Amino acid sequence: MSSEALRRAQHTDGKLKRRITGPLLFLFILGDVLGAGIYALMGVLAGEVGGALWAPLLAALILALLTAGSYAELVTKYPRAGGAAVFAERAFGRPLVSFLVGFCMLAAGVTSAAGLSLAFAGDYLATFIDVPAIPAAIVFLALVAALNARGISESMKSNVVMTVIELTGLLIVIIAGAVMVAEGRGDMGRVVQFPADSAPALAILGGAIIAYYSFVGFETSANVVEEIRDPSRIYPRALFASLITAGVVYVLVGLASAAVLPADELSRSSGPLLDVVSASGLNVPDWAFSAIALVAVANGALLTMIMASRLAFGMSEHGLLPRQLSYVLPQRRTPWVAILSTTAVAMLLTLIGDLSTLAETVVLLLLFVFISTNIAVLVLRRDTVDHPHYRVWTIVPVLGVASCLLLLTQQSAKVWLFAAILLAVGAVLFLTTRAAGRRIRT
């Protein structure tokens, strides 16, 4: 098939409309990566590495780029919704393995959305209205589902606006730090200060697992590939450009935060970036920055739920989940059953009420997904396709596996237990679905 014929086919095949252009995809990934993580976790990071906030952020960027290289090859080689589950199915040929990989991704998505909804209903929302957190989180998820069901084009356009807003908030933090340093009030000496009782290398490693949460989100783009125009050309460019952009912004935010406030003050704050802006004396009202933070959280939740619903749709299309999840609205052509199902699970998870446990569980689940994807690149090198695609250097997926294993060593026993429970639920769901399928065939 010629490249021009391939492009025409990529515009017309599949059940979903191809509405996502290169700029929209860039902003989709950037908006997902620039989510609530950096707004909420900078204080936790300060407790790990002191004022050297930039170091684990830079390390996490490098680690994320390794796995992103594997995604770029596999997504352009097999441009179908389902992402890591499809890659595992092709590479390992075992339905249980591919299901668990996809379920890890799906569980990470709905868990992340639950955590983001709790973050939305927390201190930033309290600036405007004092309501119980869990009911507010559930209402918030319902609104996200309504926008998701309206259509990918509308969701992506909303993402453009929200990404610009959340990026503006981070630029305000960077400007605040620059102004203080220029006026001689900031202390740049803090950016190389680690906690007194820690070894710098171990502190950076411990901080990298926290910082890594601020970069996860790029993998969600694999699940909207059937809605991307010309994915073989567009996807790698948008993926790497968005990650590098986010990394540069994060490093600058880390430098600015350390220059404005001491690490112990940052580590005690539940709204660290708001405190940075307030301490800088920059003429930005607290309510305005809180509104920006709410938009950042809302955007992350929207993009995460887009991923989760499209992943459930893709797994259903491949027979890994009940076929009802592949039903789409006749006019909107959005997977409405998948949207309702994933939203209901996310609402249930908000009852846990512990944002920290939810965030760490997301990272643990995704590390298993990333290990599978990096190995799948190497296994599938012997499989050829009839269209051009991106090819990553062989050393990259090897280093990607090593980096994921390294980060797994930093997880707590509590998080391992919670993730194991979720995976056990997934295994039961898989076996139940298979048994139901056999009964239908009989």
PDB file of N, CA and C in Angstrom, residues 73-122:
ATOM      1  N   GLU A  73       7.041   3.484  18.610  1.00  0.00           N
ATOM      2  CA  GLU A  73       7.192   2.422  17.613  1.00  0.00           C
ATOM      3  C   GLU A  73       5.930   1.569  17.509  1.00  0.00           C
ATOM      4  N   LEU A  74       5.402   1.136  18.644  1.00  0.00           N
ATOM      5  CA  LEU A  74       4.277   0.209  18.608  1.00  0.00           C
ATOM      6  C   LEU A  74       2.974   0.878  18.173  1.00  0.00           C
ATOM      7  N   VAL A  75       2.750   2.112  18.582  1.00  0.00           N
ATOM      8  CA  VAL A  75       1.522   2.808  18.195  1.00  0.00           C
ATOM      9  C   VAL A  75       1.485   3.054  16.695  1.00  0.00           C
ATOM     10  N   THR A  76       2.614   3.437  16.120  1.00  0.00           N
ATOM     11  CA  THR A  76       2.649   3.682  14.677  1.00  0.00           C
ATOM     12  C   THR A  76       2.685   2.375  13.885  1.00  0.00           C
ATOM     13  N   LYS A  77       3.138   1.305  14.518  1.00  0.00           N
ATOM     14  CA  LYS A  77       3.178   0.006  13.849  1.00  0.00           C
ATOM     15  C   LYS A  77       1.808  -0.659  13.872  1.00  0.00           C
ATOM     16  N   TYR A  78       1.086  -0.520  14.985  1.00  0.00           N
ATOM     17  CA  TYR A  78      -0.248  -1.120  15.133  1.00  0.00           C
ATOM     18  C   TYR A  78      -1.237  -0.044  15.585  1.00  0.00           C
ATOM     19  N   PRO A  79      -1.701   0.795  14.662  1.00  0.00           N
ATOM     20  CA  PRO A  79      -2.553   1.932  15.033  1.00  0.00           C
ATOM     21  C   PRO A  79      -3.994   1.533  15.304  1.00  0.00           C
ATOM     22  N   ARG A  80      -4.214   0.878  16.441  1.00  0.00           N
ATOM     23  CA  ARG A  80      -5.543   0.468  16.852  1.00  0.00           C
ATOM     24  C   ARG A  80      -5.763   0.831  18.322  1.00  0.00           C
ATOM     25  N   ALA A  81      -6.993   1.213  18.664  1.00  0.00           N
ATOM     26  CA  ALA A  81      -7.321   1.489  20.055  1.00  0.00           C
ATOM     27  C   ALA A  81      -7.096   0.238  20.887  1.00  0.00           C
ATOM     28  N   GLY A  82      -6.688   0.441  22.133  1.00  0.00           N
ATOM     29  CA  GLY A  82      -6.391  -0.692  23.003  1.00  0.00           C
ATOM     30  C   GLY A  82      -5.002  -0.583  23.593  1.00  0.00           C
ATOM     31  N   GLY A  83      -4.096   0.117  22.892  1.00  0.00           N
ATOM     32  CA  GLY A  83      -2.785   0.421  23.430  1.00  0.00           C
ATOM     33  C   GLY A  83      -1.997  -0.780  23.885  1.00  0.00           C
ATOM     34  N   ALA A  84      -1.522  -0.731  25.131  1.00  0.00           N
ATOM     35  CA  ALA A  84      -0.623  -1.751  25.654  1.00  0.00           C
ATOM     36  C   ALA A  84      -1.238  -3.143  25.622  1.00  0.00           C
ATOM     37  N   ALA A  85      -2.561  -3.249  25.773  1.00  0.00           N
ATOM     38  CA  ALA A  85      -3.202  -4.567  25.729  1.00  0.00           C
ATOM     39  C   ALA A  85      -3.074  -5.192  24.351  1.00  0.00           C
ATOM     40  N   VAL A  86      -3.212  -4.385  23.304  1.00  0.00           N
ATOM     41  CA  VAL A  86      -3.052  -4.888  21.932  1.00  0.00           C
ATOM     42  C   VAL A  86      -1.612  -5.323  21.693  1.00  0.00           C
ATOM     43  N   PHE A  87      -0.656  -4.521  22.191  1.00  0.00           N
ATOM     44  CA  PHE A  87       0.757  -4.855  22.013  1.00  0.00           C
ATOM     45  C   PHE A  87       1.080  -6.181  22.714  1.00  0.00           C
ATOM     46  N   ALA A  88       0.563  -6.364  23.932  1.00  0.00           N
ATOM     47  CA  ALA A  88       0.816  -7.602  24.676  1.00  0.00           C
ATOM     48  C   ALA A  88       0.184  -8.796  23.978  1.00  0.00           C
ATOM     49  N   GLU A  89      -1.009  -8.604  23.420  1.00  0.00           N
ATOM     50  CA  GLU A  89      -1.678  -9.694  22.713  1.00  0.00           C
ATOM     51  C   GLU A  89      -0.862 -10.152  21.511  1.00  0.00           C
ATOM     52  N   ARG A  90      -0.334  -9.198  20.762  1.00  0.00           N
ATOM     53  CA  ARG A  90       0.468  -9.538  19.584  1.00  0.00           C
ATOM     54  C   ARG A  90       1.802 -10.162  19.976  1.00  0.00           C
ATOM     55  N   ALA A  91       2.410  -9.660  21.047  1.00  0.00           N
ATOM     56  CA  ALA A  91       3.760 -10.102  21.404  1.00  0.00           C
ATOM     57  C   ALA A  91       3.772 -11.448  22.119  1.00  0.00           C
ATOM     58  N   PHE A  92       2.826 -11.659  23.031  1.00  0.00           N
ATOM     59  CA  PHE A  92       2.895 -12.828  23.903  1.00  0.00           C
ATOM     60  C   PHE A  92       1.874 -13.901  23.551  1.00  0.00           C
ATOM     61  N   GLY A  93       0.818 -13.522  22.843  1.00  0.00           N
ATOM     62  CA  GLY A  93      -0.151 -14.500  22.374  1.00  0.00           C
ATOM     63  C   GLY A  93      -0.913 -15.233  23.458  1.00  0.00           C
ATOM     64  N   ARG A  94      -0.949 -14.659  24.653  1.00  0.00           N
ATOM     65  CA  ARG A  94      -1.682 -15.289  25.752  1.00  0.00           C
ATOM     66  C   ARG A  94      -2.776 -14.325  26.228  1.00  0.00           C
ATOM     67  N   PRO A  95      -4.032 -14.717  26.087  1.00  0.00           N
ATOM     68  CA  PRO A  95      -5.134 -13.813  26.436  1.00  0.00           C
ATOM     69  C   PRO A  95      -5.069 -13.292  27.870  1.00  0.00           C
ATOM     70  N   LEU A  96      -4.660 -14.131  28.824  1.00  0.00           N
ATOM     71  CA  LEU A  96      -4.613 -13.670  30.208  1.00  0.00           C
ATOM     72  C   LEU A  96      -3.582 -12.574  30.390  1.00  0.00           C
ATOM     73  N   VAL A  97      -2.411 -12.715  29.746  1.00  0.00           N
ATOM     74  CA  VAL A  97      -1.369 -11.695  29.862  1.00  0.00           C
ATOM     75  C   VAL A  97      -1.839 -10.375  29.256  1.00  0.00           C
ATOM     76  N   SER A  98      -2.394 -10.448  28.045  1.00  0.00           N
ATOM     77  CA  SER A  98      -2.846  -9.222  27.393  1.00  0.00           C
ATOM     78  C   SER A  98      -3.986  -8.581  28.170  1.00  0.00           C
ATOM     79  N   PHE A  99      -4.853  -9.405  28.751  1.00  0.00           N
ATOM     80  CA  PHE A  99      -5.935  -8.841  29.544  1.00  0.00           C
ATOM     81  C   PHE A  99      -5.397  -8.119  30.774  1.00  0.00           C
ATOM     82  N   LEU A 100      -4.454  -8.751  31.494  1.00  0.00           N
ATOM     83  CA  LEU A 100      -3.929  -8.134  32.711  1.00  0.00           C
ATOM     84  C   LEU A 100      -3.166  -6.857  32.408  1.00  0.00           C
ATOM     85  N   VAL A 101      -2.450  -6.824  31.282  1.00  0.00           N
ATOM     86  CA  VAL A 101      -1.770  -5.592  30.893  1.00  0.00           C
ATOM     87  C   VAL A 101      -2.791  -4.491  30.626  1.00  0.00           C
ATOM     88  N   GLY A 102      -3.812  -4.834  29.842  1.00  0.00           N
ATOM     89  CA  GLY A 102      -4.851  -3.853  29.573  1.00  0.00           C
ATOM     90  C   GLY A 102      -5.596  -3.456  30.828  1.00  0.00           C
ATOM     91  N   PHE A 103      -5.834  -4.429  31.714  1.00  0.00           N
ATOM     92  CA  PHE A 103      -6.552  -4.119  32.943  1.00  0.00           C
ATOM     93  C   PHE A 103      -5.716  -3.236  33.866  1.00  0.00           C
ATOM     94  N   CYS A 104      -4.395  -3.456  33.895  1.00  0.00           N
ATOM     95  CA  CYS A 104      -3.519  -2.558  34.666  1.00  0.00           C
ATOM     96  C   CYS A 104      -3.668  -1.119  34.178  1.00  0.00           C
ATOM     97  N   MET A 105      -3.668  -0.965  32.867  1.00  0.00           N
ATOM     98  CA  MET A 105      -3.828   0.354  32.276  1.00  0.00           C
ATOM     99  C   MET A 105      -5.189   0.936  32.616  1.00  0.00           C
ATOM    100  N   LEU A 106      -6.208   0.107  32.476  1.00  0.00           N
ATOM    101  CA  LEU A 106      -7.569   0.555  32.758  1.00  0.00           C
ATOM    102  C   LEU A 106      -7.729   0.903  34.239  1.00  0.00           C
ATOM    103  N   ALA A 107      -7.210   0.041  35.114  1.00  0.00           N
ATOM    104  CA  ALA A 107      -7.295   0.302  36.548  1.00  0.00           C
ATOM    105  C   ALA A 107      -6.519   1.553  36.929  1.00  0.00           C
ATOM    106  N   ALA A 108      -5.361   1.751  36.311  1.00  0.00           N
ATOM    107  CA  ALA A 108      -4.585   2.963  36.577  1.00  0.00           C
ATOM    108  C   ALA A 108      -5.366   4.202  36.151  1.00  0.00           C
ATOM    109  N   GLY A 109      -6.058   4.101  35.014  1.00  0.00           N
ATOM    110  CA  GLY A 109      -6.819   5.248  34.524  1.00  0.00           C
ATOM    111  C   GLY A 109      -7.954   5.638  35.448  1.00  0.00           C
ATOM    112  N   VAL A 110      -8.783   4.669  35.827  1.00  0.00           N
ATOM    113  CA  VAL A 110      -9.912   5.008  36.695  1.00  0.00           C
ATOM    114  C   VAL A 110      -9.439   5.374  38.102  1.00  0.00           C
ATOM    115  N   THR A 111      -8.345   4.759  38.570  1.00  0.00           N
ATOM    116  CA  THR A 111      -7.789   5.121  39.873  1.00  0.00           C
ATOM    117  C   THR A 111      -7.258   6.541  39.851  1.00  0.00           C
ATOM    118  N   SER A 112      -6.572   6.898  38.772  1.00  0.00           N
ATOM    119  CA  SER A 112      -6.068   8.261  38.633  1.00  0.00           C
ATOM    120  C   SER A 112      -7.204   9.265  38.585  1.00  0.00           C
ATOM    121  N   ALA A 113      -8.260   8.937  37.838  1.00  0.00           N
ATOM    122  CA  ALA A 113      -9.411   9.840  37.760  1.00  0.00           C
ATOM    123  C   ALA A 113     -10.062  10.018  39.127  1.00  0.00           C
ATOM    124  N   ALA A 114     -10.141   8.934  39.906  1.00  0.00           N
ATOM    125  CA  ALA A 114     -10.686   9.043  41.261  1.00  0.00           C
ATOM    126  C   ALA A 114      -9.831   9.962  42.124  1.00  0.00           C
ATOM    127  N   GLY A 115      -8.504   9.795  42.027  1.00  0.00           N
ATOM    128  CA  GLY A 115      -7.614  10.661  42.790  1.00  0.00           C
ATOM    129  C   GLY A 115      -7.715  12.117  42.369  1.00  0.00           C
ATOM    130  N   LEU A 116      -7.805  12.347  41.063  1.00  0.00           N
ATOM    131  CA  LEU A 116      -7.922  13.714  40.572  1.00  0.00           C
ATOM    132  C   LEU A 116      -9.244  14.352  41.005  1.00  0.00           C
ATOM    133  N   SER A 117     -10.302  13.549  41.038  1.00  0.00           N
ATOM    134  CA  SER A 117     -11.584  14.103  41.485  1.00  0.00           C
ATOM    135  C   SER A 117     -11.524  14.502  42.956  1.00  0.00           C
ATOM    136  N   LEU A 118     -10.808  13.719  43.770  1.00  0.00           N
ATOM    137  CA  LEU A 118     -10.622  14.090  45.173  1.00  0.00           C
ATOM    138  C   LEU A 118      -9.772  15.346  45.299  1.00  0.00           C
ATOM    139  N   ALA A 119      -8.741  15.466  44.452  1.00  0.00           N
ATOM    140  CA  ALA A 119      -7.923  16.676  44.470  1.00  0.00           C
ATOM    141  C   ALA A 119      -8.753  17.891  44.067  1.00  0.00           C
ATOM    142  N   PHE A 120      -9.632  17.709  43.085  1.00  0.00           N
ATOM    143  CA  PHE A 120     -10.502  18.797  42.651  1.00  0.00           C
ATOM    144  C   PHE A 120     -11.421  19.235  43.792  1.00  0.00           C
ATOM    145  N   ALA A 121     -11.915  18.286  44.562  1.00  0.00           N
ATOM    146  CA  ALA A 121     -12.882  18.591  45.615  1.00  0.00           C
ATOM    147  C   ALA A 121     -12.220  18.997  46.925  1.00  0.00           C
ATOM    148  N   GLY A 122     -10.907  19.176  46.929  1.00  0.00           N
ATOM    149  CA  GLY A 122     -10.178  19.492  48.153  1.00  0.00           C
ATOM    150  C   GLY A 122     -10.012  20.969  48.410  1.00  0.00           C
TER     151      GLY A 122
END
